[in-house]
PDB file of C-alpha atoms in Angstrom:
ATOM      1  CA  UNK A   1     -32.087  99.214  80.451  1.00  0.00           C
ATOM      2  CA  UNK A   2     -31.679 101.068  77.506  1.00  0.00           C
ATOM      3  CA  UNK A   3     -33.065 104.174  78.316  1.00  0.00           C
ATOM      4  CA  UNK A   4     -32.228 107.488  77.297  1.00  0.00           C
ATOM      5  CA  UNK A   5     -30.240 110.093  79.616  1.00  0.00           C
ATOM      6  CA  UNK A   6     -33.033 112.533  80.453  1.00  0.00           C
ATOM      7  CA  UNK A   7     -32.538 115.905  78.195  1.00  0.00           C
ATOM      8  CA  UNK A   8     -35.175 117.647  80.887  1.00  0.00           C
ATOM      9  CA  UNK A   9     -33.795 120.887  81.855  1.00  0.00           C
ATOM     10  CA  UNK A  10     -32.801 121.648  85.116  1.00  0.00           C
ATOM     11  CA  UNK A  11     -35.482 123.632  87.540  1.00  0.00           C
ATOM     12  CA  UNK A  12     -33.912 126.401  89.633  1.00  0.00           C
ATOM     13  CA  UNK A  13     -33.292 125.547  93.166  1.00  0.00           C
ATOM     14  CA  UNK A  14     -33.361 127.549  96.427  1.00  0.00           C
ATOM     15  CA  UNK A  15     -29.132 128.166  97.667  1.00  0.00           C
ATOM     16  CA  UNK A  16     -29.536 128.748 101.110  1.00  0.00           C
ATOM     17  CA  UNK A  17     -31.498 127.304 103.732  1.00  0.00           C
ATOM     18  CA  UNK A  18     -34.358 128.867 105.686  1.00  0.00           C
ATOM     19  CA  UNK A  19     -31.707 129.171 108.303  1.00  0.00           C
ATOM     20  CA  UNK A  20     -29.908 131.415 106.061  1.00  0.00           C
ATOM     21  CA  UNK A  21     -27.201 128.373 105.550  1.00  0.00           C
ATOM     22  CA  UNK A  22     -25.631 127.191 101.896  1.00  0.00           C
ATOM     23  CA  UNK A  23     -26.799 123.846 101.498  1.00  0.00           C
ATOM     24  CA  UNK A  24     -23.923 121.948 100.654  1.00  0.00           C
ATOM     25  CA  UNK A  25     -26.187 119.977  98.288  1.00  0.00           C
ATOM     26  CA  UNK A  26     -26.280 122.385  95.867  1.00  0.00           C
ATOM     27  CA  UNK A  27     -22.883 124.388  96.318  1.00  0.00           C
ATOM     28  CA  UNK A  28     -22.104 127.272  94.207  1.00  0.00           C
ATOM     29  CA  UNK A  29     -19.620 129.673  93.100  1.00  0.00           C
ATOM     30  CA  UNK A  30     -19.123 132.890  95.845  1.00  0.00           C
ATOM     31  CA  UNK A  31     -22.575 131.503  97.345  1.00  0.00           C
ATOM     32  CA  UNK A  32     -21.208 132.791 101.236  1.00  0.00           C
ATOM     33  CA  UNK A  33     -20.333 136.154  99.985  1.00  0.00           C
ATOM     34  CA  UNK A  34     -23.864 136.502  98.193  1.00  0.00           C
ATOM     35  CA  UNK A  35     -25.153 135.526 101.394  1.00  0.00           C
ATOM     36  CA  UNK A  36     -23.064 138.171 103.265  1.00  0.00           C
ATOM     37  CA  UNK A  37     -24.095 140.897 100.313  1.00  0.00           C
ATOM     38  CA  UNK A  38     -27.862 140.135 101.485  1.00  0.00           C
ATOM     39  CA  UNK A  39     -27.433 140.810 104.581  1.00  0.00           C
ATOM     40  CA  UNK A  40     -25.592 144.252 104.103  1.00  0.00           C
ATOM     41  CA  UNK A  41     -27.738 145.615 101.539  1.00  0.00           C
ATOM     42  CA  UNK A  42     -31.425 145.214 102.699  1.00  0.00           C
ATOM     43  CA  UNK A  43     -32.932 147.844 100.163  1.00  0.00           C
ATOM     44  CA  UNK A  44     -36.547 145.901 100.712  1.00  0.00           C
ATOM     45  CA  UNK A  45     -36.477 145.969 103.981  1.00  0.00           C
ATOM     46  CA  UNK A  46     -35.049 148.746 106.733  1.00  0.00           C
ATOM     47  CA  UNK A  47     -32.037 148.207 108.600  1.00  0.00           C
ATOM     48  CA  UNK A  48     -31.708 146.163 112.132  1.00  0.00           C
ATOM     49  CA  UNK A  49     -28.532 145.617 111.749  1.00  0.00           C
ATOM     50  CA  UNK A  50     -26.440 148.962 113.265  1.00  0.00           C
ATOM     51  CA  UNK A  51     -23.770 148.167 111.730  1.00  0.00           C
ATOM     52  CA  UNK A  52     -24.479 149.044 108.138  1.00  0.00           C
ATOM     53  CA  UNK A  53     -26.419 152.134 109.199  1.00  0.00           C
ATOM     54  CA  UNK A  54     -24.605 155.460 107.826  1.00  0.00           C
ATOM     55  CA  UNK A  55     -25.027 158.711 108.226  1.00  0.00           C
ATOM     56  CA  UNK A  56     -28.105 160.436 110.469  1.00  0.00           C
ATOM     57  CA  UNK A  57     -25.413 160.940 113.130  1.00  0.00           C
ATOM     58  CA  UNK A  58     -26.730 164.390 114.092  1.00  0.00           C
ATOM     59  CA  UNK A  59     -30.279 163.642 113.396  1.00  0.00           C
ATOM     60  CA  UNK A  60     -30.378 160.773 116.141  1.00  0.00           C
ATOM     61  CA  UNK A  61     -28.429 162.812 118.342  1.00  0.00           C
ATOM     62  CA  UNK A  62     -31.428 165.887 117.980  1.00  0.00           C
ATOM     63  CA  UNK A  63     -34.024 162.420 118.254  1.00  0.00           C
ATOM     64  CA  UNK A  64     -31.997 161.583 121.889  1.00  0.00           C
ATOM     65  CA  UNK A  65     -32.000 164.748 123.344  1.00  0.00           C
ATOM     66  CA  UNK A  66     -35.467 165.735 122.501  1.00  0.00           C
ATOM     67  CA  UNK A  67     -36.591 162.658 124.118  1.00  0.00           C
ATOM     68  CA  UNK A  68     -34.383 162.308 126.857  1.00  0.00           C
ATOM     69  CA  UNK A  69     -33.694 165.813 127.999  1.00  0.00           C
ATOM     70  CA  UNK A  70     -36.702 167.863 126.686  1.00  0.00           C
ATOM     71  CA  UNK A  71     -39.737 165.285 127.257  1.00  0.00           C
ATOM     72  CA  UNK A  72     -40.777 165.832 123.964  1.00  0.00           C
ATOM     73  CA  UNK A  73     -42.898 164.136 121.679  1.00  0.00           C
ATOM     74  CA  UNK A  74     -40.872 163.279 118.514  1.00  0.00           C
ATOM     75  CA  UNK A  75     -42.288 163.776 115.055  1.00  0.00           C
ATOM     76  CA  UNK A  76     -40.304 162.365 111.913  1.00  0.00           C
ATOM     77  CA  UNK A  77     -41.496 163.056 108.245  1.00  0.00           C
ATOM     78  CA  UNK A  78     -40.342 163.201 104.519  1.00  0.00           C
ATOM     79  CA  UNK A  79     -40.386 161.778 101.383  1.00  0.00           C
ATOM     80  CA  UNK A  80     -40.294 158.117 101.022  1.00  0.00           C
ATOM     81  CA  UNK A  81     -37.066 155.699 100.913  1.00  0.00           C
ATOM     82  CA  UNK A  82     -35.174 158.485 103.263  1.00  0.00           C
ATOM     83  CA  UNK A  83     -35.358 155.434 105.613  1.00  0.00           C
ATOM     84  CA  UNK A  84     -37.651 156.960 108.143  1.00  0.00           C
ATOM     85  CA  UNK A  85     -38.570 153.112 109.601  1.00  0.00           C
ATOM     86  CA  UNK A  86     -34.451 152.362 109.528  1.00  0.00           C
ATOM     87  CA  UNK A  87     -33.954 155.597 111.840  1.00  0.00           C
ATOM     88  CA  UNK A  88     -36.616 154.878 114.064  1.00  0.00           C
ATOM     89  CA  UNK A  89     -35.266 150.947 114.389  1.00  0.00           C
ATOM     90  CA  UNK A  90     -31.893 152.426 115.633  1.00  0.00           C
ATOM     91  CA  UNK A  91     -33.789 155.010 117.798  1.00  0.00           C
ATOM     92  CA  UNK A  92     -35.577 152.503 119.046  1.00  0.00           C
ATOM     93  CA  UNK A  93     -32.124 149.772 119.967  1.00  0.00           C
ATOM     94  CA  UNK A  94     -30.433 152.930 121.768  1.00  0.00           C
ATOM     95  CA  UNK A  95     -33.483 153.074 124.053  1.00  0.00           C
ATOM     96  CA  UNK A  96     -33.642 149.943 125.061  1.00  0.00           C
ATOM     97  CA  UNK A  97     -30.526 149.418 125.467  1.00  0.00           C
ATOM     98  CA  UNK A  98     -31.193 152.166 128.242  1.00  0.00           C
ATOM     99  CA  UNK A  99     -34.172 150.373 129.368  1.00  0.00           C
ATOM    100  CA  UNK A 100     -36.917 151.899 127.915  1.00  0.00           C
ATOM    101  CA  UNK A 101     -39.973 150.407 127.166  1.00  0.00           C
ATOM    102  CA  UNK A 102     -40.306 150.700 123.381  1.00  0.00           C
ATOM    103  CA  UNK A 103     -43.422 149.339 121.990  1.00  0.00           C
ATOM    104  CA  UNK A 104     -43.599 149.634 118.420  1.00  0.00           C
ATOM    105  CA  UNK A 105     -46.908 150.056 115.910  1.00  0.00           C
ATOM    106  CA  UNK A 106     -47.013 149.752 111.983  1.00  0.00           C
ATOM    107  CA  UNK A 107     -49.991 151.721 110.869  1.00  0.00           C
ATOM    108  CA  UNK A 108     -52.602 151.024 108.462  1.00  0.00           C
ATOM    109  CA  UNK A 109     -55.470 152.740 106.665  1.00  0.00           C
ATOM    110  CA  UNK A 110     -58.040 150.958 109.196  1.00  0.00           C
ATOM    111  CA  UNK A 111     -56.220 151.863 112.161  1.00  0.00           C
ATOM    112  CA  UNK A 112     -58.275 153.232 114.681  1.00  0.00           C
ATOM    113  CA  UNK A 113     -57.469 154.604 118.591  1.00  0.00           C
ATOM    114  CA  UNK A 114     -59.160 151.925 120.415  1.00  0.00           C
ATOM    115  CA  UNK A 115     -57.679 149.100 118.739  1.00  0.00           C
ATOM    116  CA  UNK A 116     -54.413 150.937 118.775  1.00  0.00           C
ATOM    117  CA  UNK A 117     -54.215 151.841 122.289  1.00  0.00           C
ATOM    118  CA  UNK A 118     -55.514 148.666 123.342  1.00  0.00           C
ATOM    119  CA  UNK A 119     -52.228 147.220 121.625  1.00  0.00           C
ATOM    120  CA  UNK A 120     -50.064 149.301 123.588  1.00  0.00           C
ATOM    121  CA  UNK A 121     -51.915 148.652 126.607  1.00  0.00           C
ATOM    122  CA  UNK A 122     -51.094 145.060 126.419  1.00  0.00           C
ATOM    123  CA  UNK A 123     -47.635 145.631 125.971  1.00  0.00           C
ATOM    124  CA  UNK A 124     -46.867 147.756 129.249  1.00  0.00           C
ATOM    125  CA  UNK A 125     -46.836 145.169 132.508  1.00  0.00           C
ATOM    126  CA  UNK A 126     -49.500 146.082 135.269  1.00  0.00           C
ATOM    127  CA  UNK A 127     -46.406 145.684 137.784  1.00  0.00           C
ATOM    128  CA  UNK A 128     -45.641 149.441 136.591  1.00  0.00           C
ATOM    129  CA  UNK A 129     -49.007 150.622 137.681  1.00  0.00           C
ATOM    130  CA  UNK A 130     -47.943 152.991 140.417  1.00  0.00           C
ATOM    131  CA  UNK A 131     -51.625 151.687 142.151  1.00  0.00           C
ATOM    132  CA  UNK A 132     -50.865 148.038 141.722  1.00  0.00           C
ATOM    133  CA  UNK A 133     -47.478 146.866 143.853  1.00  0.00           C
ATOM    134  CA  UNK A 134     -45.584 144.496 141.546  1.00  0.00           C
ATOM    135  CA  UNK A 135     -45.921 141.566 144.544  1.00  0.00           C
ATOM    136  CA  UNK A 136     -50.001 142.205 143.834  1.00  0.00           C
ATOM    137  CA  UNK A 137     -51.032 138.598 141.981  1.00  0.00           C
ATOM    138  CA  UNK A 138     -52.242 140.249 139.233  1.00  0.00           C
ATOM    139  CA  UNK A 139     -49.032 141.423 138.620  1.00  0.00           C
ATOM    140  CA  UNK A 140     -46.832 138.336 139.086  1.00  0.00           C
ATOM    141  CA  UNK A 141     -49.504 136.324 136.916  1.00  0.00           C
ATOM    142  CA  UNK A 142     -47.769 138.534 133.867  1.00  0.00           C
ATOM    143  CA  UNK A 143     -51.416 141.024 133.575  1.00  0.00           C
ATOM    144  CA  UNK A 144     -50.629 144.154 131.736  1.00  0.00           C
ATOM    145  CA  UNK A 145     -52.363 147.584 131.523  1.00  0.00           C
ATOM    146  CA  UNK A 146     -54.862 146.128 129.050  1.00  0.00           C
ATOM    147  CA  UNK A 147     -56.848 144.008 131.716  1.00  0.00           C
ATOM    148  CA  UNK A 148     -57.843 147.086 133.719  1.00  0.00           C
ATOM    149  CA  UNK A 149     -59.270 148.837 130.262  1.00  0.00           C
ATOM    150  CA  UNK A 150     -63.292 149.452 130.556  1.00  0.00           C
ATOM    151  CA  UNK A 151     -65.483 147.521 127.631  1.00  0.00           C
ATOM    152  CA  UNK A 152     -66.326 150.709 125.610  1.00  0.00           C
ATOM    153  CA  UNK A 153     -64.478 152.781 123.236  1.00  0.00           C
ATOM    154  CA  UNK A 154     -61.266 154.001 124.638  1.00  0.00           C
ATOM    155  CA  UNK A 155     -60.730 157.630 124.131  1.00  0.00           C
ATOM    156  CA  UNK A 156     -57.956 159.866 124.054  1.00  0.00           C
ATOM    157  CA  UNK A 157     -58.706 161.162 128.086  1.00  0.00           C
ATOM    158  CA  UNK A 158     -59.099 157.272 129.319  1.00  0.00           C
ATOM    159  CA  UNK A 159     -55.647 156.481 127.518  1.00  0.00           C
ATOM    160  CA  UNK A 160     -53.957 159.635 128.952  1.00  0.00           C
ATOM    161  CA  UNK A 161     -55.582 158.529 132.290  1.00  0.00           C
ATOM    162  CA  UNK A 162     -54.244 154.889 132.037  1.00  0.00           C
ATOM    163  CA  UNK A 163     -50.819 156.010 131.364  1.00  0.00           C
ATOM    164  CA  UNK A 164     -50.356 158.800 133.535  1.00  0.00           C
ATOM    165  CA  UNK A 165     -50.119 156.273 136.290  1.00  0.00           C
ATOM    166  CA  UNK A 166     -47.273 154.536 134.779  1.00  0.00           C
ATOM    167  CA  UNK A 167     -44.174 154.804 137.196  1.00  0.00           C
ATOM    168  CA  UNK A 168     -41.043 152.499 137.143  1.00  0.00           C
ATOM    169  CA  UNK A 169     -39.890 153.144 133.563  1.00  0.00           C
ATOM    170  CA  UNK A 170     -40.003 155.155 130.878  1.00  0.00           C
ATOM    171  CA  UNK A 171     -42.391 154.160 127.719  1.00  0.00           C
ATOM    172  CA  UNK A 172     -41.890 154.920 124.115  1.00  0.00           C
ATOM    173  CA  UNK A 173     -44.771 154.661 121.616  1.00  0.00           C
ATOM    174  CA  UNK A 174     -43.595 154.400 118.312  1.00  0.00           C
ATOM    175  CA  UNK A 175     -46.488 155.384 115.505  1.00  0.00           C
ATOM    176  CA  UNK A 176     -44.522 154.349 112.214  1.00  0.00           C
ATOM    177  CA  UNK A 177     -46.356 155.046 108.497  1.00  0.00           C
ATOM    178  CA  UNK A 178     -48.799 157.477 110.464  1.00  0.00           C
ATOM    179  CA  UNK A 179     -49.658 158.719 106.942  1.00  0.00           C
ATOM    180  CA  UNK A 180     -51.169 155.408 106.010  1.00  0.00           C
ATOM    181  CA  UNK A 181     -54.162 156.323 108.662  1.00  0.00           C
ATOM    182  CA  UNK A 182     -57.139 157.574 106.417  1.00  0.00           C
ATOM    183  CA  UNK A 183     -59.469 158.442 109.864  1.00  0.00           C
ATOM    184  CA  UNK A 184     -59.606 161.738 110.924  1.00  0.00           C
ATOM    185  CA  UNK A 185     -60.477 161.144 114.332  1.00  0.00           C
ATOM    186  CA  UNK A 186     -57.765 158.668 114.635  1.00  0.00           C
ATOM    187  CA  UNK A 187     -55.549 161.326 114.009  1.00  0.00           C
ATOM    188  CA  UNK A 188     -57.442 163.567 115.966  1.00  0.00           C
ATOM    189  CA  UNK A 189     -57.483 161.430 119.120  1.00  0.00           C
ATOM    190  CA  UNK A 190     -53.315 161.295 118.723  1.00  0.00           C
ATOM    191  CA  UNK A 191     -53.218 165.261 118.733  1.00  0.00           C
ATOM    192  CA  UNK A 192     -55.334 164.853 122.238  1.00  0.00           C
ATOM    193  CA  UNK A 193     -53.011 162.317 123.527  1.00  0.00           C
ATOM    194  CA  UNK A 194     -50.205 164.059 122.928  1.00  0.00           C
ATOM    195  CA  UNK A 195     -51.382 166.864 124.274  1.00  0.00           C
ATOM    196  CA  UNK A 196     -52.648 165.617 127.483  1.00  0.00           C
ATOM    197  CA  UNK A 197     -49.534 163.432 128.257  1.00  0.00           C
ATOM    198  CA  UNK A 198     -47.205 166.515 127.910  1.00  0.00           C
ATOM    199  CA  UNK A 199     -49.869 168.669 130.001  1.00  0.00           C
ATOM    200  CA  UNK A 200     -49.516 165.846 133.214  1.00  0.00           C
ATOM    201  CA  UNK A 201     -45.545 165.148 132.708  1.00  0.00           C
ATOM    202  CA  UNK A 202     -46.737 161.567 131.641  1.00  0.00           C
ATOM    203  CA  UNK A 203     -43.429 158.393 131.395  1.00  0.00           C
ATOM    204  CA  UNK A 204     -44.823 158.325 128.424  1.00  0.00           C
ATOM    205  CA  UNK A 205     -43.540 159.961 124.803  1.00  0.00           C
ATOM    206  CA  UNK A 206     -44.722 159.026 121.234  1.00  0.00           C
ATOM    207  CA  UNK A 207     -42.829 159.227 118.238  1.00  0.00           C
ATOM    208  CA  UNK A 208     -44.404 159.282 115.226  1.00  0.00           C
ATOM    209  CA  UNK A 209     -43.357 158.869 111.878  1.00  0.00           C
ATOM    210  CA  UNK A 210     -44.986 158.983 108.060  1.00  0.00           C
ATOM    211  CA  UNK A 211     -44.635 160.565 104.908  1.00  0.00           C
ATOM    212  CA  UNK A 212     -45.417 164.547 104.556  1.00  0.00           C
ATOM    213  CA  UNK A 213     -44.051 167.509 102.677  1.00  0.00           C
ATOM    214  CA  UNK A 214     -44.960 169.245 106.062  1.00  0.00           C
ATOM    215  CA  UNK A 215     -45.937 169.209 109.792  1.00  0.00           C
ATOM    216  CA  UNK A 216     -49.635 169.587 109.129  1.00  0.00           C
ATOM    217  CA  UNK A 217     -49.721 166.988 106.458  1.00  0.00           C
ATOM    218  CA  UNK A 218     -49.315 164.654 109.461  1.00  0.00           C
ATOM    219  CA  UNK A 219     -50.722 165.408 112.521  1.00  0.00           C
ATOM    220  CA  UNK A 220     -54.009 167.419 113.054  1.00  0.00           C
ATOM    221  CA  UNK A 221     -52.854 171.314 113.755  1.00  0.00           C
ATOM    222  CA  UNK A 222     -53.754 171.792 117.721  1.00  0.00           C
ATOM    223  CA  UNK A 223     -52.013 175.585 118.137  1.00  0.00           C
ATOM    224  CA  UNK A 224     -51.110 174.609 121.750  1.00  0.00           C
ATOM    225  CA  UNK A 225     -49.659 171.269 120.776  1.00  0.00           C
ATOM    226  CA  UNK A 226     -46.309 172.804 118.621  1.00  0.00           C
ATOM    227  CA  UNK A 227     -44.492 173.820 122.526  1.00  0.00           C
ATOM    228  CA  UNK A 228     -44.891 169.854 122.845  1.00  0.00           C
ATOM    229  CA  UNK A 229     -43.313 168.350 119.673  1.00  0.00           C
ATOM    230  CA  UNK A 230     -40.253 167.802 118.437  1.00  0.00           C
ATOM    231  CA  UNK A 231     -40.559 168.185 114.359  1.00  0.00           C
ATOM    232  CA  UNK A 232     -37.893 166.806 111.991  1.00  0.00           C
ATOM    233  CA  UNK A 233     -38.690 166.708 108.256  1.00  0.00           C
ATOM    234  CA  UNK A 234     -35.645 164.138 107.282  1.00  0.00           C
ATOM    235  CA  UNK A 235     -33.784 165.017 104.233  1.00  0.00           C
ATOM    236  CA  UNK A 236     -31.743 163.008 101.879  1.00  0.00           C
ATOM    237  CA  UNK A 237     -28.614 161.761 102.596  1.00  0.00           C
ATOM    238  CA  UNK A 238     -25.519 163.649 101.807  1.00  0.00           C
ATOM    239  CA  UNK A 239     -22.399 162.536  99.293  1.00  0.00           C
ATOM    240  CA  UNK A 240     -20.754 161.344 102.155  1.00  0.00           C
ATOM    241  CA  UNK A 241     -23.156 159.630 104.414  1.00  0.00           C
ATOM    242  CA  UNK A 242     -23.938 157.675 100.402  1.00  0.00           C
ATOM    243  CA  UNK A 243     -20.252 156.697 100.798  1.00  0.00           C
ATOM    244  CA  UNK A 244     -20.397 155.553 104.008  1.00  0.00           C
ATOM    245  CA  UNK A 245     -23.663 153.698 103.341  1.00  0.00           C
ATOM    246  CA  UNK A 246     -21.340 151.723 101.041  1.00  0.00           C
ATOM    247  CA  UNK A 247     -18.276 151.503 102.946  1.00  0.00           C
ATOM    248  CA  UNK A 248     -19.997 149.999 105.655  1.00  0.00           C
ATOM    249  CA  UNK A 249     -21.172 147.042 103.247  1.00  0.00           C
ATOM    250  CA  UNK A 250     -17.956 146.842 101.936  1.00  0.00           C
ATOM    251  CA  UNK A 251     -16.951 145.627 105.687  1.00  0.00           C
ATOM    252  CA  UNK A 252     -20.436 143.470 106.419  1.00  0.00           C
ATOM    253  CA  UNK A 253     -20.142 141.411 103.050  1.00  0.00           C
ATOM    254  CA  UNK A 254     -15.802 141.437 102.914  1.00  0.00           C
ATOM    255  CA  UNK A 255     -16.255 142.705  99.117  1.00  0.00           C
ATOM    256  CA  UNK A 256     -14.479 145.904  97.949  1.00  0.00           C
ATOM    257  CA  UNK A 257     -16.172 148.106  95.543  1.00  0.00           C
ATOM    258  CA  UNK A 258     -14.220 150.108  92.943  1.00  0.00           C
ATOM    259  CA  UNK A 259     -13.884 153.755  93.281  1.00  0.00           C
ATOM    260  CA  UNK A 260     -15.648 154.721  90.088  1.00  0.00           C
ATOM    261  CA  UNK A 261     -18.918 152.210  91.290  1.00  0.00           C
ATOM    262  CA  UNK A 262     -18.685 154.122  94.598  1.00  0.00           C
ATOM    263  CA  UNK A 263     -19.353 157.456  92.407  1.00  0.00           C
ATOM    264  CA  UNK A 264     -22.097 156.024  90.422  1.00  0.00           C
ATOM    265  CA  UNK A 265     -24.137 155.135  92.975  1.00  0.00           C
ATOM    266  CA  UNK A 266     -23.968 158.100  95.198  1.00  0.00           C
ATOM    267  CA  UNK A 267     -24.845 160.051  91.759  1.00  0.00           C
ATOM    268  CA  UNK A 268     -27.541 157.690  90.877  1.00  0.00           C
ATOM    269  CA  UNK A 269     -29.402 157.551  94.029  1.00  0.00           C
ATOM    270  CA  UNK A 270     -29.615 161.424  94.532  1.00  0.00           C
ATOM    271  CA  UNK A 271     -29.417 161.208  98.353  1.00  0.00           C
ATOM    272  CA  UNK A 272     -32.027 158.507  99.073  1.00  0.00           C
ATOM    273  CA  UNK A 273     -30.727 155.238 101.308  1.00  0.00           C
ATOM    274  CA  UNK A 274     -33.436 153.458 100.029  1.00  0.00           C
ATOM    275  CA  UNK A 275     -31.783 153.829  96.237  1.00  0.00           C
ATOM    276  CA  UNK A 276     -27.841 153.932  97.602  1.00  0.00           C
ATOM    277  CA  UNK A 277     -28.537 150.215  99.067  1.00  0.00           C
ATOM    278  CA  UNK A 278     -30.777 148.661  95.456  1.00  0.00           C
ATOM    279  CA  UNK A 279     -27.969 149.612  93.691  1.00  0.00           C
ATOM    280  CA  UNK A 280     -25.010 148.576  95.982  1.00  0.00           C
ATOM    281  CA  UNK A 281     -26.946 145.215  96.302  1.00  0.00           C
ATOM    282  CA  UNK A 282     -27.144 144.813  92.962  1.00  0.00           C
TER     283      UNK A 282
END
């Protein structure tokens, strides 16, 4: 009785839920179309969402064929925010939706081929081991390729062994920020594997993806390896794949943006997605 109103100010609060909800305890003004602006402007993170990727039509075309028609090896480089990872998400959802086997790895500057290909391993189910019939046990008890990997260090002959008898799919190894990989014989030991799967028509295809001004900034120069690849240095988006980068928010989030904000941010952001989407988000 008798107190004072409190004249503490009021901490900030969290508006949405962790199940990206408003919570109607703390309503506020246009709070559903921030939350729609989130999700079609992602400039932190790269796109899973297909429908607010633009542009890159022909570029994932050229990434289809080569991998579907040609059996090649894809490798994807450039500067950074050309949204290398966002291609190689889409890539990787028109694959599976024709049942490939994607299996996807984030590199880092420890990365090394054992550990990698171990990964992978584990990922591919021993029922498409053309030695092992998928009514075996080991099969039906969910075992993958990894169980049948000797102790020691794997090499880049053992893994092109191991997945040469893959049969009853098709397997995509994705290699994403391949630049981040400070070991030389990591990167060495890719060159072999790539090599050796395209000399025994392997199921299997990696695509590999990092930051490089050029080819040989990426992967270790094999002369008899360049017949096997599929090199695509990405470059920056064009005026009207920026446009369409923005358009195609417009429809996510339900906001309109004038003409004249349209103009400054395919200016501003010179071509790069990575820019195009900071600025449309904020």
């Amino acid at each position: 009785l008798g107190r004072r109103p409190s004249t503490a100010p009021q901490l900030p609060k969290v508006r949405t839920t962790a199940s990206d909800q408003r919570d109607p305890k703390h309503s506020y003004r246009c709070g559903s179309v921030r939350m729609r602006l989130r999700a079609a402007f992602t400039p932190s993170q790269p796109l899973t969402d297909r429908r607010v990727f633009s542009g890159r039509t022909e570029i994932l075309n050229g990434l289809i064929r080569a991998i579907e028609e040609r059996r090649l090896h894809v490798v994807l480089y450039g500067e950074r925010g050309l949204g290398k990872t966002s291609v190689l998400h889409v890539l990787a959802h028109a694959a599976r939706d024709a049942r490939y086997l994607v299996l996807y790895v984030s590199c880092g500057a420890a990365s090394n081929f054992d550990e990698v290909f171990r990964s992978v391993a584990g990922h591919i189910p021993m029922l498409f081991h053309s030695g092992i019939g998928p009514t075996s046990p080991d099969a039906e008890k969910g075992k993958t390729l990894a169980d049948l990997l000797p102790a020691g260090p794997i090499s880049a002959r053992i893994a092109s062994d191991m997945l040469a008898k893959v049969v009853g799919t098709r397997v995509i190894v994705v290699l994403d920020e391949f630049d981040r990989c400070e070991s030389a014989a990591f990167r060495l030991s890719v060159a072999e594997l790539l090599k050796n799967l395209s000399d025994c028509s392997v199921r299997v295809q990696r695509v590999i993806a990092g930051v490089a001004h050029n080819l040989a900034e990426l992967i270790v120069h094999i002369p008899s390896i360049q017949r096997n690849l599929y090199a695509l240095q990405l470059p920056r988006m064009d005026a009207g794949e920026v446009r369409q980068l923005v358009k195609n928010g417009e429809e996510v989030s339900s906001l309109k943006f004038d003409d004249v904000v349209t103009a400054a941010v395919i200016n501003v952001s010179n071509g790069f997605p990575y820019l195009a989407s900071l600025l449309s988000h904020n």
